[in-house]
């Protein structure tokens, strides 16, 4: 086993089980509610996706008490029925060593660690101890807050316990800003995760990112475009009657439509014409990036000069009217150049914060 500082070698998710086909779809209801609900959903899923992994929460982490907290251990028997009647592999969430032991005793195929557990290193370490000597695939969801270190740490703890078949599940992050998503995707954090743990299989939980059925297809397509290995999508035989996450679950029929409409692209292409053209386009992007940095550096030098000038004249840094002018001017510039308003706004908020920092430095130098 490698140390936490070494490079972890992750087996390709497609070699976990024979006959696995990409993308790896983990589908099924948010919660296991009854034998009938679980079986009815699983049968429909199995007829469209015989290689899918069937999910259902047995113990549900609810933010406040008084909501459906899962059926508990009896639901493991229902998942056993799914295995027996449909041949689907089954997966559920574990948050404690007791959950894991109950799953192992029942013969559940795989487990996932939920966002509210990944966030807590004590809980993850307790689980990791319980994984010692256990050869079961483990999916690690991102923590609810956008802290990449916690996500990587949880994966390392599970790996250090001797688990090899590990994949990450991206389910989005809690955000304070209003957004169309239930959990902000922050795709860039997943790209950072990929660079930190090369070879780690990553799946996208499009349901918990979206929070409503309309956004699921777009999120799933984006995950495919970013080369994710698969999807988790909450699927219920009758979503409006679901006891948890009713508003985001979809029917097996809709699931089929969404999966069928995904455009799957190749992770790479070795054709020489393609590669040459790509190199050419990328080198033009590099040249533009170089000039962006040049321009920013010239801008910073001017800002320093303004800082010194204000200091000499005993004037404060922030002049709101000037900031408004800059922003409006560049928003309008951006609009006429076809750039997204949101992008320009965020970009200029960064640039402006840096200007304030530089002037602060100059004023107090
Ligand atoms: C779930 O998958 O139903 C769930 C509770 O997910 P998360 O841990 O991502 O909130
Ligand atoms: Mn759910």
PDB file of N, CA, C and O in Angstrom, residues 10-24 165 201 203 228-230:
ATOM      1  N   UNK A  10      -5.066   3.853  -8.919  1.00  0.00           N
ATOM      2  CA  UNK A  10      -6.481   3.470  -8.852  1.00  0.00           C
ATOM      3  C   UNK A  10      -6.809   2.511  -9.986  1.00  0.00           C
ATOM      4  O   UNK A  10      -6.552   2.850 -11.150  1.00  0.00           O
ATOM      5  N   UNK A  11      -7.379   1.333  -9.688  1.00  0.00           N
ATOM      6  CA  UNK A  11      -7.798   0.483 -10.802  1.00  0.00           C
ATOM      7  C   UNK A  11      -8.920   1.164 -11.588  1.00  0.00           C
ATOM      8  O   UNK A  11      -9.768   1.835 -11.005  1.00  0.00           O
ATOM      9  N   UNK A  12      -8.870   1.020 -12.905  1.00  0.00           N
ATOM     10  CA  UNK A  12      -9.893   1.568 -13.789  1.00  0.00           C
ATOM     11  C   UNK A  12     -11.261   1.002 -13.390  1.00  0.00           C
ATOM     12  O   UNK A  12     -11.411  -0.205 -13.215  1.00  0.00           O
ATOM     13  N   UNK A  13     -12.256   1.867 -13.255  1.00  0.00           N
ATOM     14  CA  UNK A  13     -13.580   1.426 -12.786  1.00  0.00           C
ATOM     15  C   UNK A  13     -14.168   0.356 -13.715  1.00  0.00           C
ATOM     16  O   UNK A  13     -14.924  -0.503 -13.284  1.00  0.00           O
ATOM     17  N   UNK A  14     -13.767   0.387 -14.989  1.00  0.00           N
ATOM     18  CA  UNK A  14     -14.330  -0.619 -15.899  1.00  0.00           C
ATOM     19  C   UNK A  14     -13.770  -2.015 -15.679  1.00  0.00           C
ATOM     20  O   UNK A  14     -14.291  -2.974 -16.253  1.00  0.00           O
ATOM     21  N   UNK A  15     -12.730  -2.118 -14.858  1.00  0.00           N
ATOM     22  CA  UNK A  15     -12.195  -3.452 -14.558  1.00  0.00           C
ATOM     23  C   UNK A  15     -12.696  -3.956 -13.199  1.00  0.00           C
ATOM     24  O   UNK A  15     -12.321  -5.032 -12.754  1.00  0.00           O
ATOM     25  N   UNK A  16     -13.540  -3.162 -12.527  1.00  0.00           N
ATOM     26  CA  UNK A  16     -14.017  -3.576 -11.198  1.00  0.00           C
ATOM     27  C   UNK A  16     -14.803  -4.884 -11.279  1.00  0.00           C
ATOM     28  O   UNK A  16     -14.713  -5.735 -10.428  1.00  0.00           O
ATOM     29  N   UNK A  17     -15.647  -4.959 -12.320  1.00  0.00           N
ATOM     30  CA  UNK A  17     -16.490  -6.136 -12.522  1.00  0.00           C
ATOM     31  C   UNK A  17     -16.444  -6.490 -13.993  1.00  0.00           C
ATOM     32  O   UNK A  17     -16.260  -5.607 -14.825  1.00  0.00           O
ATOM     33  N   UNK A  18     -16.631  -7.758 -14.325  1.00  0.00           N
ATOM     34  CA  UNK A  18     -16.697  -8.105 -15.746  1.00  0.00           C
ATOM     35  C   UNK A  18     -17.910  -7.425 -16.407  1.00  0.00           C
ATOM     36  O   UNK A  18     -18.895  -7.127 -15.725  1.00  0.00           O
ATOM     37  N   UNK A  19     -17.821  -7.198 -17.675  1.00  0.00           N
ATOM     38  CA  UNK A  19     -18.924  -6.660 -18.499  1.00  0.00           C
ATOM     39  C   UNK A  19     -19.379  -5.256 -18.125  1.00  0.00           C
ATOM     40  O   UNK A  19     -20.508  -4.882 -18.415  1.00  0.00           O
ATOM     41  N   UNK A  20     -18.549  -4.499 -17.445  1.00  0.00           N
ATOM     42  CA  UNK A  20     -18.999  -3.139 -17.160  1.00  0.00           C
ATOM     43  C   UNK A  20     -18.840  -2.283 -18.393  1.00  0.00           C
ATOM     44  O   UNK A  20     -17.804  -2.297 -19.029  1.00  0.00           O
ATOM     45  N   UNK A  21     -19.897  -1.552 -18.742  1.00  0.00           N
ATOM     46  CA  UNK A  21     -19.792  -0.692 -19.916  1.00  0.00           C
ATOM     47  C   UNK A  21     -19.904   0.765 -19.507  1.00  0.00           C
ATOM     48  O   UNK A  21     -20.638   1.104 -18.580  1.00  0.00           O
ATOM     49  N   UNK A  22     -19.159   1.600 -20.210  1.00  0.00           N
ATOM     50  CA  UNK A  22     -19.172   3.033 -19.899  1.00  0.00           C
ATOM     51  C   UNK A  22     -20.381   3.697 -20.578  1.00  0.00           C
ATOM     52  O   UNK A  22     -20.784   3.242 -21.635  1.00  0.00           O
ATOM     53  N   UNK A  23     -20.932   4.759 -20.007  1.00  0.00           N
ATOM     54  CA  UNK A  23     -20.648   5.232 -18.664  1.00  0.00           C
ATOM     55  C   UNK A  23     -21.253   4.312 -17.601  1.00  0.00           C
ATOM     56  O   UNK A  23     -22.229   3.617 -17.872  1.00  0.00           O
ATOM     57  N   UNK A  24     -20.661   4.316 -16.416  1.00  0.00           N
ATOM     58  CA  UNK A  24     -21.158   3.512 -15.307  1.00  0.00           C
ATOM     59  C   UNK A  24     -22.332   4.268 -14.681  1.00  0.00           C
ATOM     60  O   UNK A  24     -22.145   5.351 -14.131  1.00  0.00           O
ATOM     61  N   UNK A 165     -10.541  -0.417  -4.874  1.00  0.00           N
ATOM     62  CA  UNK A 165     -11.555   0.036  -5.836  1.00  0.00           C
ATOM     63  C   UNK A 165     -12.282   1.246  -5.244  1.00  0.00           C
ATOM     64  O   UNK A 165     -13.237   1.110  -4.481  1.00  0.00           O
ATOM     65  N   UNK A 201     -11.222   7.292 -10.704  1.00  0.00           N
ATOM     66  CA  UNK A 201     -12.473   7.363 -11.460  1.00  0.00           C
ATOM     67  C   UNK A 201     -13.424   8.379 -10.804  1.00  0.00           C
ATOM     68  O   UNK A 201     -13.514   8.438  -9.576  1.00  0.00           O
ATOM     69  N   UNK A 203     -17.429  10.033 -10.917  1.00  0.00           N
ATOM     70  CA  UNK A 203     -18.803   9.966 -11.400  1.00  0.00           C
ATOM     71  C   UNK A 203     -19.498  11.262 -11.020  1.00  0.00           C
ATOM     72  O   UNK A 203     -19.092  11.933 -10.067  1.00  0.00           O
ATOM     73  N   UNK A 228     -15.945  12.282 -17.358  1.00  0.00           N
ATOM     74  CA  UNK A 228     -16.278  11.516 -16.151  1.00  0.00           C
ATOM     75  C   UNK A 228     -16.550  10.065 -16.562  1.00  0.00           C
ATOM     76  O   UNK A 228     -16.965   9.803 -17.695  1.00  0.00           O
ATOM     77  N   UNK A 229     -16.370   9.140 -15.614  1.00  0.00           N
ATOM     78  CA  UNK A 229     -16.580   7.725 -15.936  1.00  0.00           C
ATOM     79  C   UNK A 229     -18.027   7.300 -15.828  1.00  0.00           C
ATOM     80  O   UNK A 229     -18.382   6.209 -16.272  1.00  0.00           O
ATOM     81  N   UNK A 230     -18.862   8.116 -15.199  1.00  0.00           N
ATOM     82  CA  UNK A 230     -20.246   7.690 -15.093  1.00  0.00           C
ATOM     83  C   UNK A 230     -21.110   8.689 -14.350  1.00  0.00           C
ATOM     84  O   UNK A 230     -20.683   9.797 -14.025  1.00  0.00           O
TER      85      UNK A 230
END
